[in-house]
Coordinates of C-alpha atoms in Angstrom, one line a residue:
M1 CA -35.9 285.1 140.6
S2 CA -33.1 287.9 140.1
G3 CA -32.7 289.5 137.0
A4 CA -29.5 287.9 136.2
D5 CA -31.3 284.5 136.0
S6 CA -34.1 285.8 133.7
P7 CA -34.5 284.1 130.4
P8 CA -32.8 286.1 127.6
T9 CA -35.5 288.0 125.6
S10 CA -36.3 287.6 121.9
T11 CA -34.4 291.0 120.9
E12 CA -31.4 289.5 122.8
L13 CA -31.8 286.2 121.2
A14 CA -31.8 287.7 117.8
E15 CA -28.6 290.0 118.3
V16 CA -27.0 286.9 119.3
Q17 CA -28.0 284.8 116.3
A18 CA -27.1 288.0 114.2
T19 CA -23.7 288.0 115.8
L20 CA -23.0 284.1 115.3
S21 CA -24.1 284.8 111.7
S22 CA -21.9 287.6 110.8
L23 CA -18.9 285.8 112.4
S24 CA -20.0 282.9 110.1
D25 CA -19.5 284.8 107.1
E26 CA -16.4 286.7 108.4
V27 CA -14.8 283.2 109.1
D28 CA -15.6 282.0 105.2
T29 CA -14.1 285.5 104.2
F30 CA -10.8 285.0 106.0
Y31 CA -10.7 281.1 105.1
L32 CA -10.8 282.1 101.2
M33 CA -8.7 285.1 101.9
W34 CA -6.0 282.8 103.2
A35 CA -6.3 279.9 100.6
A36 CA -6.0 282.9 97.8
V37 CA -3.0 284.0 99.4
L38 CA -1.5 280.6 99.2
V39 CA -2.4 279.9 95.8
F40 CA -1.0 283.7 95.0
N41 CA 2.3 282.5 96.8
M42 CA 2.4 279.6 94.1
Q43 CA 3.8 282.3 92.1
M44 CA 7.2 282.5 93.9
G45 CA 7.2 278.8 93.8
F46 CA 7.1 279.1 89.7
A47 CA 9.9 281.5 89.9
M48 CA 12.0 279.4 91.9
L49 CA 11.3 276.2 89.6
S50 CA 12.0 278.1 86.5
A51 CA 15.0 279.8 87.9
G52 CA 16.5 276.4 88.6
A53 CA 15.4 274.8 85.5
V54 CA 17.2 277.3 82.8
R55 CA 20.7 278.2 82.5
R56 CA 22.3 281.2 84.8
K57 CA 22.3 283.3 82.0
N58 CA 18.4 283.3 81.3
V59 CA 17.1 283.4 84.8
T60 CA 16.3 287.1 84.8
N61 CA 14.4 287.0 81.8
I62 CA 12.2 283.9 83.2
M63 CA 11.8 286.1 86.4
L64 CA 10.4 288.9 84.6
K65 CA 8.1 286.9 82.7
G66 CA 6.8 285.5 86.1
L67 CA 6.3 288.9 87.5
L68 CA 4.7 290.3 84.5
D69 CA 2.0 287.3 84.4
A70 CA 1.0 288.1 87.9
S71 CA 0.8 291.9 87.1
L72 CA -0.6 291.7 83.5
G73 CA -2.8 289.0 84.8
A74 CA -4.2 291.2 87.5
V75 CA -5.4 294.0 85.3
I76 CA -6.7 291.8 82.7
W77 CA -8.6 289.5 85.0
Y78 CA -10.2 292.8 86.7
L79 CA -11.2 294.4 83.4
W80 CA -12.8 291.5 81.6
G81 CA -11.4 288.1 82.4
Y82 CA -13.9 287.7 85.5
G83 CA -16.8 289.0 83.5
L84 CA -16.0 286.2 81.0
A85 CA -15.6 283.7 83.3
Y86 CA -18.7 284.5 85.9
D87 CA -22.0 285.5 85.1
F88 CA -24.2 286.8 87.7
D89 CA -26.8 288.5 85.8
P90 CA -30.4 286.8 84.9
D91 CA -30.2 284.7 81.4
P92 CA -26.6 283.9 81.7
N93 CA -24.8 282.4 78.7
A94 CA -23.9 278.8 78.6
F95 CA -20.6 279.3 76.5
I96 CA -19.2 282.6 77.9
G97 CA -20.1 285.2 80.7
S98 CA -21.9 288.1 79.0
G99 CA -23.3 289.7 82.0
K100 CA -22.4 293.3 83.0
T101 CA -22.3 292.6 86.9
A102 CA -18.3 291.2 86.9
F103 CA -16.5 293.4 84.2
A104 CA -14.3 295.5 86.0
L105 CA -16.3 294.5 89.4
S106 CA -19.1 297.1 88.1
G107 CA -22.2 295.6 89.5
L108 CA -21.6 293.2 92.2
P109 CA -23.6 293.2 95.2
Y110 CA -20.4 293.6 97.8
D111 CA -22.0 292.2 100.9
D112 CA -21.0 293.5 104.2
Y113 CA -18.2 291.1 104.8
G114 CA -16.1 291.0 101.9
Y115 CA -17.0 287.8 100.1
D116 CA -17.6 289.2 96.8
Y117 CA -14.0 290.7 96.9
V118 CA -12.2 287.6 98.1
G119 CA -14.0 285.5 95.7
W120 CA -12.5 287.9 92.8
F121 CA -8.9 287.4 94.5
F122 CA -9.3 283.9 94.8
Q123 CA -10.1 283.3 91.1
Y124 CA -7.6 285.7 89.9
A125 CA -4.6 283.7 91.7
F126 CA -6.0 280.5 89.9
A127 CA -5.8 282.5 86.5
A128 CA -2.1 283.7 87.4
A129 CA -1.1 280.2 87.9
A130 CA -2.6 278.8 84.7
A131 CA -0.9 281.5 82.6
T132 CA 2.6 281.0 84.6
I133 CA 2.6 277.3 83.3
V134 CA 3.3 278.3 80.1
S135 CA 6.5 280.6 81.2
G136 CA 8.6 277.5 81.8
A137 CA 7.7 275.8 78.5
V138 CA 9.0 278.8 76.4
A139 CA 11.9 279.6 78.4
E140 CA 15.3 281.1 76.9
R141 CA 13.6 281.3 73.4
C142 CA 10.5 283.6 73.5
M143 CA 10.5 287.4 73.1
L144 CA 9.1 289.5 76.0
T145 CA 6.4 291.2 73.7
A146 CA 5.5 287.8 72.3
Y147 CA 5.0 286.3 75.4
L148 CA 2.8 289.4 77.0
A149 CA 0.5 288.6 73.9
Y150 CA 0.3 284.9 74.6
T151 CA -0.2 285.9 78.2
T152 CA -3.2 288.5 77.1
L153 CA -4.8 285.7 75.1
L154 CA -4.6 283.1 77.9
T155 CA -5.8 285.0 80.7
G156 CA -8.2 287.2 79.1
F157 CA -9.8 284.8 76.8
I158 CA -8.9 281.0 76.6
Y159 CA -8.9 280.4 80.5
P160 CA -11.9 282.5 81.6
V161 CA -14.0 280.9 78.9
V162 CA -12.9 277.3 80.2
V163 CA -13.6 278.4 83.5
H164 CA -17.4 279.4 82.6
W165 CA -18.0 276.2 80.8
V166 CA -17.0 274.1 83.9
W167 CA -17.4 276.2 87.0
D168 CA -19.8 278.9 86.4
S169 CA -23.3 277.2 87.3
A170 CA -24.7 278.4 83.8
G171 CA -21.8 276.7 82.0
F172 CA -22.8 274.0 79.4
L173 CA -20.2 271.7 81.0
S174 CA -21.0 272.5 84.6
A175 CA -22.5 269.7 87.0
L176 CA -23.9 272.8 88.9
N177 CA -26.0 273.7 85.9
T178 CA -29.7 272.3 86.3
D179 CA -30.9 273.1 83.3
N180 CA -30.8 269.4 81.5
D181 CA -31.4 271.0 78.2
I182 CA -28.3 273.1 78.1
R183 CA -26.2 270.8 80.3
W184 CA -24.1 268.2 78.4
G185 CA -24.8 265.0 80.0
S186 CA -24.5 265.0 83.8
G187 CA -21.9 267.6 83.8
V188 CA -18.1 267.7 84.7
I189 CA -16.8 267.7 88.2
D190 CA -13.3 269.3 88.5
F191 CA -13.1 270.1 91.9
A192 CA -9.9 272.6 92.0
G193 CA -8.7 272.3 88.4
S194 CA -6.9 269.6 86.9
G195 CA -8.6 270.1 83.7
V196 CA -9.7 273.9 84.0
V197 CA -6.5 275.1 85.3
H198 CA -3.7 272.8 84.9
M199 CA -4.7 271.2 81.5
V200 CA -5.3 274.4 80.1
G201 CA -1.9 275.9 81.0
G202 CA -0.1 272.7 79.9
W203 CA -1.8 272.7 76.6
A204 CA -1.1 276.3 75.8
A205 CA 2.5 275.2 77.1
I206 CA 3.1 272.4 74.5
V207 CA 1.5 274.4 71.7
G208 CA 3.7 277.5 72.4
A209 CA 6.8 275.1 72.7
K210 CA 5.8 273.6 69.3
I211 CA 5.3 276.7 67.7
L212 CA 8.7 278.2 68.8
G213 CA 10.6 275.0 68.1
P214 CA 13.6 274.1 70.2
R215 CA 16.4 276.3 71.4
R216 CA 19.4 276.2 69.2
G217 CA 21.5 273.0 69.8
R218 CA 19.3 271.5 72.3
F219 CA 18.9 268.3 70.7
G220 CA 21.8 266.4 68.7
P221 CA 21.6 265.4 65.3
N222 CA 20.2 262.0 66.3
G223 CA 17.7 263.5 68.8
E224 CA 19.7 263.0 71.9
D225 CA 19.4 265.6 74.8
N226 CA 22.5 268.1 75.0
P227 CA 23.4 267.9 78.4
G228 CA 24.7 271.7 78.3
Y229 CA 20.9 272.8 78.5
S230 CA 20.2 271.3 81.8
G231 CA 19.1 273.7 84.6
H232 CA 21.6 275.6 86.8
S233 CA 20.3 274.9 90.5
L234 CA 18.8 271.9 92.0
A235 CA 18.5 273.7 95.1
L236 CA 15.9 276.4 93.2
T237 CA 14.1 273.3 91.7
L238 CA 13.6 271.8 95.0
L239 CA 12.7 275.1 96.9
G240 CA 10.3 275.7 94.1
T241 CA 8.7 272.4 94.5
F242 CA 7.9 273.1 98.2
I243 CA 6.6 276.4 97.8
L244 CA 4.3 275.0 95.2
W245 CA 3.4 271.7 97.5
I246 CA 2.4 274.3 100.3
G247 CA 0.2 276.5 97.8
W248 CA -2.0 273.5 96.6
Y249 CA -3.3 273.2 100.0
G250 CA -4.9 276.8 99.2
F251 CA -5.7 275.3 95.8
N252 CA -7.5 272.6 96.7
Q253 CA -8.5 272.9 100.2
G254 CA -9.7 276.6 99.5
S255 CA -11.8 275.4 96.7
T256 CA -14.3 274.4 99.3
L257 CA -14.9 278.1 99.4
A258 CA -15.9 278.0 102.9
L259 CA -15.0 276.6 106.1
V260 CA -17.9 276.7 108.2
G261 CA -20.0 273.6 107.6
Q262 CA -17.1 272.3 105.4
G263 CA -14.6 271.6 108.0
Q264 CA -14.4 268.0 107.5
L265 CA -14.3 268.0 103.4
A266 CA -11.6 270.7 103.6
A267 CA -9.4 268.3 106.4
R268 CA -10.5 265.4 103.7
V269 CA -8.8 267.4 100.6
G270 CA -5.7 268.2 102.6
V271 CA -5.0 264.5 103.3
T272 CA -5.6 263.5 100.0
T273 CA -3.6 266.0 98.3
T274 CA -0.7 265.0 100.5
I275 CA -1.0 261.3 100.1
A276 CA -1.2 261.6 95.9
G277 CA 1.8 264.1 95.9
A278 CA 3.7 262.0 98.2
T279 CA 3.4 258.7 96.4
A280 CA 3.8 260.0 93.2
G281 CA 7.4 261.7 94.2
V282 CA 8.6 258.3 95.6
V283 CA 7.4 256.5 92.8
G284 CA 8.7 258.9 90.0
L285 CA 11.8 258.3 91.9
Y286 CA 12.3 254.4 91.4
V287 CA 10.6 254.8 87.8
K288 CA 13.5 257.0 86.5
R289 CA 16.4 255.2 88.4
G290 CA 14.6 251.6 87.5
L291 CA 14.1 252.1 83.9
P292 CA 16.7 251.4 81.4
P293 CA 18.0 254.7 79.3
V294 CA 16.1 253.6 76.2
L295 CA 13.1 253.8 78.1
G296 CA 13.7 257.0 79.5
G297 CA 15.5 255.8 82.9
A298 CA 18.5 257.5 84.4
G299 CA 21.1 254.6 84.3
H300 CA 20.7 254.0 88.3
V301 CA 21.1 257.6 89.2
W302 CA 18.9 259.2 91.8
D303 CA 17.2 262.0 89.9
L304 CA 16.3 265.2 92.0
G305 CA 14.6 267.0 89.4
H306 CA 12.7 264.0 87.9
T307 CA 11.5 263.2 91.4
C308 CA 10.3 266.9 92.2
N309 CA 8.1 266.9 88.7
S310 CA 6.7 263.4 89.6
L311 CA 5.2 265.1 93.0
L312 CA 3.8 267.9 91.1
A313 CA 2.3 265.7 88.7
G314 CA 0.5 263.7 91.6
L315 CA -0.5 267.1 92.7
V316 CA -2.0 267.8 89.4
G317 CA -3.7 264.5 89.0
V318 CA -5.7 264.7 92.2
T319 CA -6.9 268.2 92.0
A320 CA -9.9 267.1 89.9
G321 CA -11.1 264.6 92.4
C322 CA -9.5 265.6 95.8
A323 CA -13.0 266.1 97.4
T324 CA -14.5 263.1 96.4
V325 CA -11.9 260.2 96.3
E326 CA -11.0 258.1 99.4
P327 CA -7.4 258.3 100.7
W328 CA -6.4 254.9 99.2
A329 CA -7.7 256.0 95.6
A330 CA -5.3 259.2 96.2
L331 CA -2.4 256.7 96.4
I332 CA -3.3 255.2 93.1
I333 CA -3.7 258.6 91.6
G334 CA -0.5 259.4 92.7
F335 CA 1.1 256.0 91.6
V336 CA -0.5 256.5 88.1
S337 CA 0.4 260.0 87.9
A338 CA 4.0 259.1 88.4
F339 CA 4.1 257.0 85.1
V340 CA 2.0 259.5 82.8
Y341 CA 4.4 262.1 83.8
H342 CA 7.2 259.9 83.0
A343 CA 5.8 259.0 79.6
A344 CA 4.6 262.4 78.5
S345 CA 8.4 263.7 79.3
C346 CA 9.8 260.8 76.9
M347 CA 7.3 261.6 74.3
M348 CA 8.1 265.5 74.7
R349 CA 11.7 264.6 73.9
Q350 CA 11.2 261.9 71.2
L351 CA 9.0 264.8 69.1
K352 CA 12.0 267.0 70.0
I353 CA 9.5 269.6 71.5
D354 CA 11.7 271.5 74.0
D355 CA 10.0 272.0 77.2
P356 CA 12.3 273.1 79.6
L357 CA 10.5 272.7 82.9
D358 CA 8.7 269.7 81.5
A359 CA 5.6 271.9 81.9
F360 CA 3.2 270.0 79.8
A361 CA 4.4 266.6 81.3
V362 CA 3.5 267.7 84.9
S363 CA 0.4 269.4 83.9
R364 CA -1.0 267.5 80.8

C-alpha cells in the first residue's frame, strides 16, 4: 500500500476536526455580523421614512435626530446599556443586569472568532432601532436637547431592562430561565422583538407625543385633520419602507444567532416575515380605500402612505413568533395587523395625539 493510500492518522483527523470547528464558529460570526449590518441599515430606512412624513422645513432636524440616535446610542450601549441588558456573571439578577462583565465590555471572554464582539454589535443595532421609533412620533416640535435626554433614558435604562427580562436567561420573564421559582409562569417567547423592541419604542413614542401635545394647528376646531401638515415626499416614504423591509430580514433571521445548524429555521423565518408584511400591505390598502371616512377610510383613494405603514405593522406583528408560526399563520398575522394598525391610527387622531409617522400605531 502506498503512502498516499494510507489512512489518516489520529493527529491529522484532529487537525481536520479543529479546522471544521473553527470554520463553523467563523461562519456564525459572519452571519451575525451580516444580520447586524442589515439591522443597523434600518437607521437609513427610518431616516427616509421620517423625512418623507414631515414638512420640508423640518427634514434637517428629523435627520439630525436619527443620526444622534445611532451615535449617542452606541456610546450609551457600550458604557452601561449592554451591561444592564445581559448579565454574564455568576448569580445574576432576575430584574436587571448587575454583573461587571458586560459594562464597557470590560470582562467578556473574547473568543478567538469574534462572536462576543459581534454579539454586542447585533444587540446595539436593536437598541438603536428602538430609540429611533420615538423620533417620528415627536417630530417637528421637540427640542433637540430634550430629545437627547429622552433617548438617553430609553437606550440607557428602559430598553435594556426590558431586554434583560425577556432575552437574558436570568430574566424573570425569559422562557430560557430554568429556575421555576424565579420565572413567571412559562416565560415569554419574543423571538426577534415585537414586544422587546417595537412595543417598547411604540409606547415610548405615544407617551412622548402625548406629553408634547400636537403641533400648533395640526387639528381643526372639531378635531379634523389639517392637510397642511401632511408629509412632503411619498417617494422618500416608499424608499424608507423598502429599506426597513430589507432590514427586517436581519432583525428576524439574524435572531437565530447562528447559521450552522440553524439554516432551515432561518429560511422559515424569512418566509413567515415576507408573507406577514406583504399580506398586511395589501389588506391595509383595501381597508383604507374601502372604509367610509367616518371609519378612517380615504374615500375610494389608493393611499400609499397607509399601505406602507400597514406593511410595516405586519412585519412588527410577526416578529415575535416568526420562528414558531407556519406560513399560513403568518398570513393571518399580517391580515389582523393591518386592521390593528388602522384602528390604532384612528384612535390616535380621535384622541388628538399627534404622531406624524404613526409610530405608535405601527409599533404598538
